[in-house]
Coordinates of C-alpha atoms and ligand atoms in Angstrom, one line a residue:
M243 CA -29.8 4.8 -3.8
T244 CA -29.3 1.0 -4.2
L245 CA -26.3 -1.0 -5.2
N246 CA -28.0 -1.8 -8.4
Q247 CA -28.3 1.9 -9.2
W248 CA -24.6 2.6 -8.5
E249 CA -23.6 -0.3 -10.7
L250 CA -25.8 1.0 -13.6
D251 CA -24.6 4.6 -13.2
L252 CA -20.9 3.6 -13.1
A253 CA -21.3 1.5 -16.2
Q254 CA -21.7 4.8 -18.1
W255 CA -18.0 5.3 -17.7
V256 CA -16.3 2.0 -16.7
P257 CA -16.7 -1.2 -18.7
A258 CA -19.3 -3.4 -17.0
H259 CA -16.8 -6.3 -16.7
N260 CA -14.6 -4.1 -14.5
I261 CA -17.4 -3.5 -12.0
K262 CA -17.7 -6.4 -9.6
R263 CA -20.4 -6.9 -6.9
N264 CA -19.5 -8.5 -3.6
E265 CA -16.0 -9.1 -4.6
S266 CA -13.8 -10.9 -2.0
L267 CA -10.8 -8.7 -1.1
K268 CA -8.7 -11.7 0.0
K269 CA -7.1 -12.0 -3.4
Y270 CA -6.3 -8.3 -3.5
T271 CA -4.6 -8.0 -0.1
M272 CA -1.3 -9.6 0.9
T273 CA -2.6 -10.8 4.2
K274 CA -5.1 -13.0 2.2
L275 CA -7.9 -12.4 4.7
G276 CA -10.9 -10.2 5.3
G277 CA -14.3 -9.6 3.8
K278 CA -15.9 -8.4 0.5
A279 CA -16.4 -5.1 -1.2
D280 CA -20.0 -4.1 -2.0
L281 CA -18.7 -2.8 -5.4
F282 CA -15.1 -3.3 -6.7
V283 CA -14.3 -1.0 -9.6
L284 CA -11.3 -1.2 -11.9
P285 CA -11.0 1.9 -14.2
E286 CA -9.0 1.4 -17.4
T287 CA -8.2 5.1 -17.9
E288 CA -7.5 8.2 -15.8
E289 CA -10.7 9.7 -17.1
Q290 CA -12.7 6.7 -15.9
A291 CA -11.0 7.0 -12.5
A292 CA -12.0 10.6 -12.2
A293 CA -15.6 9.8 -13.2
V294 CA -15.9 7.2 -10.4
V295 CA -14.4 9.6 -7.8
K296 CA -16.7 12.4 -8.9
Y297 CA -19.7 10.1 -8.8
A298 CA -18.9 8.8 -5.3
H299 CA -18.4 12.4 -4.1
E300 CA -21.6 13.7 -5.6
H301 CA -23.7 10.8 -4.2
Q302 CA -21.8 10.7 -0.9
I303 CA -20.9 7.0 -1.4
P304 CA -17.9 5.8 0.7
L305 CA -14.9 5.2 -1.5
L306 CA -11.8 3.3 -0.5
M307 CA -8.7 3.4 -2.5
L308 CA -6.9 0.0 -2.5
G309 CA -3.4 -0.3 -3.9
N310 CA -1.7 -3.6 -4.0
G311 CA -3.0 -4.4 -0.5
S312 CA 0.4 -4.9 1.0
N313 CA -0.2 -2.6 3.9
M314 CA -3.9 -3.0 4.4
V315 CA -6.0 -5.3 6.6
V316 CA -9.7 -5.6 5.6
R317 CA -12.0 -6.6 8.5
D318 CA -14.1 -9.7 8.1
G319 CA -17.3 -7.8 7.4
G320 CA -15.8 -6.2 4.4
I321 CA -16.3 -2.7 2.9
R322 CA -19.5 -0.8 2.3
G323 CA -19.5 1.4 -0.7
I324 CA -17.0 1.3 -3.5
V325 CA -13.5 0.0 -3.5
L326 CA -11.3 1.5 -6.3
H327 CA -8.4 -0.4 -7.7
F328 CA -5.9 1.0 -10.2
S329 CA -4.2 -2.2 -11.3
L330 CA -5.2 -1.5 -14.9
L331 CA -3.6 1.9 -14.8
N332 CA 0.0 0.6 -14.9
E333 CA 1.8 2.3 -17.8
V334 CA 5.5 3.0 -17.3
R335 CA 7.4 5.5 -19.5
I336 CA 11.2 6.0 -19.3
E337 CA 12.5 9.2 -21.0
G338 CA 16.2 9.7 -20.3
N339 CA 16.6 9.9 -16.6
T340 CA 12.9 10.5 -16.0
I341 CA 10.4 7.8 -15.2
I342 CA 6.7 8.5 -15.4
V343 CA 4.6 5.8 -13.9
Q344 CA 0.9 5.2 -13.5
S345 CA -0.4 4.5 -10.0
G346 CA -1.2 0.8 -10.4
A347 CA 2.3 -0.3 -11.5
L348 CA 4.2 -2.2 -8.8
I349 CA 7.1 -0.2 -7.3
K350 CA 9.4 -3.2 -7.3
E351 CA 8.9 -3.8 -11.0
V352 CA 9.6 -0.1 -11.7
S353 CA 12.8 -0.4 -9.6
K354 CA 13.9 -3.3 -11.8
M355 CA 13.0 -1.5 -15.0
A356 CA 15.1 1.5 -13.8
A357 CA 18.0 -0.8 -13.1
A358 CA 17.7 -2.4 -16.5
Q359 CA 18.2 1.1 -18.0
C360 CA 21.3 1.7 -15.8
L361 CA 19.5 4.3 -13.8
T362 CA 20.4 4.5 -10.1
G363 CA 18.3 5.8 -7.1
F364 CA 15.4 3.3 -7.2
E365 CA 17.3 0.2 -5.9
F366 CA 15.9 0.6 -2.3
A367 CA 12.4 -0.3 -3.6
C368 CA 13.4 -3.6 -5.3
G369 CA 11.5 -5.7 -2.7
I370 CA 8.7 -3.4 -1.7
P371 CA 5.5 -5.1 -2.8
G372 CA 3.3 -2.1 -3.1
S373 CA 1.9 -0.1 -6.0
I374 CA 3.2 3.3 -7.0
G375 CA 0.0 4.9 -5.6
G376 CA 0.4 3.1 -2.2
A377 CA 4.1 3.9 -2.1
M378 CA 3.4 7.6 -2.7
A379 CA 0.7 7.7 -0.1
M380 CA 2.9 6.0 2.5
N381 CA 6.2 7.5 1.4
A382 CA 7.5 3.9 1.2
G383 CA 11.1 3.4 2.0
A384 CA 13.7 0.8 2.9
Y385 CA 17.4 0.4 3.5
G386 CA 18.1 4.2 3.7
G387 CA 16.0 5.2 0.7
E388 CA 12.4 6.5 0.3
V389 CA 10.3 7.7 -2.5
K390 CA 10.7 11.3 -1.2
D391 CA 14.3 11.1 -2.5
I392 CA 13.4 10.5 -6.1
V393 CA 9.9 11.8 -6.8
T394 CA 9.6 15.1 -8.6
S395 CA 5.8 15.4 -8.9
C396 CA 2.6 13.5 -8.6
T397 CA -0.7 13.7 -10.6
L398 CA -3.6 13.3 -8.2
L399 CA -7.4 13.5 -8.1
T400 CA -8.9 15.5 -5.2
P401 CA -11.8 13.9 -3.3
E402 CA -14.1 15.9 -5.6
G403 CA -12.5 14.2 -8.7
E404 CA -10.5 17.3 -9.9
Q405 CA -7.0 16.6 -11.3
I406 CA -4.1 18.4 -9.7
I407 CA -0.3 18.2 -9.9
L408 CA 1.8 18.5 -6.7
T409 CA 5.6 18.9 -6.6
N410 CA 7.9 17.0 -4.2
E411 CA 7.7 19.8 -1.6
Q412 CA 4.0 20.1 -1.9
L413 CA 3.5 16.4 -1.3
E414 CA 4.7 16.8 2.4
L415 CA 6.5 13.5 2.4
S416 CA 7.8 12.3 5.8
Y417 CA 8.2 9.0 7.6
R418 CA 5.2 7.0 6.2
K419 CA 3.2 10.2 5.8
S420 CA 2.1 12.4 2.9
I421 CA -0.5 15.0 2.0
I422 CA -2.0 12.4 -0.2
A423 CA -3.2 10.3 2.8
K424 CA -3.9 13.4 4.9
N425 CA -6.2 15.1 2.2
G426 CA -7.7 11.9 0.8
Y427 CA -6.2 12.4 -2.7
Y428 CA -6.0 9.6 -5.3
V429 CA -2.7 9.1 -7.0
L430 CA -2.9 8.8 -10.8
S431 CA 0.7 8.8 -11.6
A432 CA 4.1 9.9 -10.4
T433 CA 7.3 11.2 -12.0
F434 CA 10.7 10.2 -10.7
E435 CA 14.1 11.6 -11.5
L436 CA 17.1 9.3 -11.4
T437 CA 20.7 9.5 -12.4
H438 CA 22.8 7.4 -14.7
G439 CA 24.7 4.8 -12.7
D440 CA 27.1 1.9 -13.0
Q441 CA 25.3 -1.2 -14.1
Q442 CA 27.4 -3.6 -12.0
E443 CA 27.0 -1.5 -8.8
I444 CA 23.2 -1.2 -9.4
D445 CA 22.9 -5.0 -9.9
A446 CA 25.0 -5.7 -6.9
K447 CA 23.0 -3.4 -4.7
I448 CA 19.7 -5.0 -5.8
A449 CA 21.2 -8.5 -5.2
D450 CA 22.4 -7.5 -1.8
L451 CA 19.0 -5.9 -0.7
T452 CA 17.1 -8.9 -2.1
H453 CA 19.3 -11.3 -0.1
Q454 CA 18.8 -9.2 3.1
R455 CA 15.1 -9.2 2.6
E456 CA 14.7 -12.9 1.8
S457 CA 17.0 -14.0 4.7
K458 CA 15.2 -11.8 7.3
Q459 CA 11.6 -11.6 6.3
P460 CA 9.0 -14.4 6.3
L461 CA 8.1 -13.9 2.7
E462 CA 6.8 -17.5 2.4
Y463 CA 3.7 -16.5 4.5
P464 CA 1.0 -13.9 3.7
S465 CA 1.5 -10.7 5.8
A466 CA 1.2 -6.9 5.7
G467 CA 4.9 -6.4 6.2
S468 CA 6.1 -4.5 9.3
V469 CA 2.9 -3.9 11.2
F470 CA 4.2 -1.1 13.4
K471 CA 6.0 2.2 12.8
R472 CA 9.4 2.7 14.2
P473 CA 8.8 4.2 17.7
P474 CA 11.2 7.1 18.3
G475 CA 14.4 5.8 19.9
Y476 CA 13.4 2.1 19.5
F477 CA 12.9 -0.7 16.9
A478 CA 9.5 -2.2 17.0
G479 CA 10.8 -5.7 16.1
K480 CA 13.4 -5.7 18.9
L481 CA 10.8 -4.6 21.5
I482 CA 8.5 -7.4 20.3
Q483 CA 11.3 -9.9 20.3
D484 CA 12.4 -8.9 23.8
S485 CA 8.8 -9.3 24.9
D486 CA 9.0 -13.0 24.0
L487 CA 6.1 -12.7 21.6
Q488 CA 7.5 -14.5 18.5
G489 CA 5.5 -17.6 17.6
K490 CA 2.5 -16.3 19.7
G491 CA -0.7 -15.1 18.3
V492 CA -4.5 -15.5 18.1
G493 CA -6.2 -18.2 15.9
G494 CA -4.4 -18.5 12.6
A495 CA -2.3 -15.3 13.0
E496 CA 1.2 -15.4 14.6
V497 CA 4.1 -13.0 15.3
S498 CA 6.7 -14.3 12.9
T499 CA 9.6 -16.3 14.4
K500 CA 11.8 -15.0 11.5
H501 CA 11.0 -11.2 11.9
A502 CA 9.2 -10.1 15.1
G503 CA 7.9 -6.9 13.3
F504 CA 5.8 -9.1 11.0
I505 CA 2.5 -10.8 11.9
I506 CA 1.8 -13.6 9.5
N507 CA -1.4 -15.3 8.3
K508 CA 0.0 -18.7 9.3
D509 CA -3.0 -20.9 9.1
N510 CA -6.2 -19.5 7.5
A511 CA -6.4 -16.6 9.9
S512 CA -9.4 -14.3 10.0
A513 CA -9.0 -10.6 10.1
T514 CA -10.2 -10.7 13.7
D515 CA -7.3 -13.1 14.5
Y516 CA -4.9 -10.8 12.9
I517 CA -6.2 -7.6 14.6
E518 CA -6.4 -9.4 18.0
T519 CA -2.7 -10.4 17.6
I520 CA -1.8 -6.8 16.8
K521 CA -3.6 -5.6 20.0
M522 CA -2.0 -8.4 22.1
V523 CA 1.5 -7.2 20.9
Q524 CA 0.7 -3.6 21.6
K525 CA -0.6 -4.5 25.1
V526 CA 2.4 -6.6 26.1
V527 CA 5.0 -4.1 24.7
K528 CA 3.3 -1.3 26.6
E529 CA 3.3 -3.3 29.8
K530 CA 6.9 -4.4 29.5
F531 CA 8.6 -1.3 28.0
N532 CA 6.0 1.5 28.4
V533 CA 6.2 2.1 24.6
D534 CA 3.1 2.7 22.4
L535 CA 3.4 0.9 19.1
E536 CA 1.6 2.8 16.5
M537 CA 0.3 0.8 13.5
E538 CA 1.8 1.3 10.1
V539 CA -0.8 -1.0 8.5
K540 CA -4.2 0.4 7.7
I541 CA -7.2 -1.5 9.2
V542 CA -10.4 -0.9 7.1
G543 CA -13.9 -2.1 6.8
E544 CA -16.5 -3.6 9.2
D545 CA -16.3 -6.4 11.8
Ligands
LIG719 P1 -2.2 -0.5 0.1 O1 -1.7 -1.5 1.1 O2 -3.2 -1.1 -0.9 O3 -2.7 0.8 0.8 C1 -2.0 1.5 1.7 C2 -2.5 2.9 1.8 O4 -2.2 3.6 0.6 C3 -4.0 3.0 2.0 O5 -4.3 4.1 2.9 C4 -4.5 3.3 0.6 O6 -5.8 3.9 0.6 C5 -3.4 4.1 0.1 N1 -3.3 4.1 -1.4 C6 -3.1 3.0 -2.2 N2 -3.1 3.3 -3.5 C7 -3.3 4.7 -3.5 C8 -3.5 5.6 -4.6 N3 -3.5 5.2 -5.8 N4 -3.8 6.9 -4.2 C9 -4.0 7.3 -3.0 N5 -3.8 6.4 -1.9 C10 -3.5 5.1 -2.2 N6 6.8 -0.7 3.1 C11 7.9 0.1 3.1 O7 7.8 1.3 3.2 N7 9.2 -0.5 3.1 C12 9.4 -1.8 3.0 O8 10.5 -2.2 3.0 C13 8.2 -2.6 3.0 N8 8.4 -4.0 3.0 C14 7.2 -4.8 2.9 C15 7.4 -6.2 2.8 C16 6.3 -7.0 2.8 C17 6.5 -8.5 2.7 C18 5.0 -6.4 2.8 C19 3.8 -7.3 2.7 C20 4.8 -5.1 2.9 C21 5.9 -4.2 2.9 N9 5.8 -2.8 3.0 C22 6.9 -2.0 3.0 C23 4.5 -2.2 3.1 C24 3.9 -1.8 1.8 O9 4.4 -2.5 0.7 C25 4.0 -0.3 1.5 O10 3.4 0.5 2.6 C26 3.4 0.1 0.2 O11 3.7 1.5 0.0 C27 1.8 0.0 0.2 O12 1.4 0.0 -1.1 P2 0.1 -0.7 -1.6 O13 -0.1 -0.3 -3.0 O14 0.1 -2.1 -1.3 O15 -1.0 0.0 -0.8

């Protein structure tokens, strides 16, 4: 089957202007680097999303789910097959203490909407730049909180395109892990349960966390956030700092001088520069401390 055929077939369900050929993924990823997607598809409804997933499954077309691209590095050769993006599925409903959010809404915006309704429990996410879908798949967390603490259920598509609902326990959420990533599910929406809080306390917490983030993270440069998971018994940033790697890198990529856990796209880096910098850090830290740094970021696509 040709790319033309996929495009024609998908246009039965998804409006043609939401199916883009050879779309550069630089603008959809926070590292601002990497190649193009053969076909980039933006469903407007959950039914359209299910139709795309079913179609890709039936025709064995590789399908990559891209959230807000804040934890993803796309290699320079780009992605073969279909890249699915849920940014148009972004409805947020607040009913009492319950928030029902579609996958493409940004978690930090939802955190702020919860705060505006005097709901507490979502403050930890006020600076996490991912989508709800990505946050669920990664069990995103910060400053002592994680989505596991507040999610009650998640509506998903299976790799075959069937809709299922899983509860908090069934989602198997643990440090940067979930059954979503394990089984290749697609998040359509998630439901969160919060509690009524004190407005001043909520606002103060958000202000404090925002200040901590802005003072410690190199938010002025494109990056994928913390590149490595926390190795048991250590902090990745500290190991990298103690390896004297800050300010070092390959090509336009560099280990941040502000936060050693971040690798920034400092000057027009290629994905190869970024990935070589990751490997360099892993090698030096292994030699110096005998610790294996496991990647938190997802590297996808072809060289
Ligand atoms: P992407 O990066 O697009 O994708 C990540 C993974 O999730 C991929 O495997 C993708 O296939 C999958 N995915 C995305 N959407 C869906 C979906 N709808 N259904 C199924 N799978 C999906 N993370 C933290 O946990 N805490 C932090 O404090 C934090 N700070 C950050 C700060 C900066 C400056 C940056 C750039 C990143 C930071 N991150 C942090 C990382 C990132 O924001 C989180 O991992 C986030 O959850 C990723 O969401 P995303 O939508 O960007 O996903």
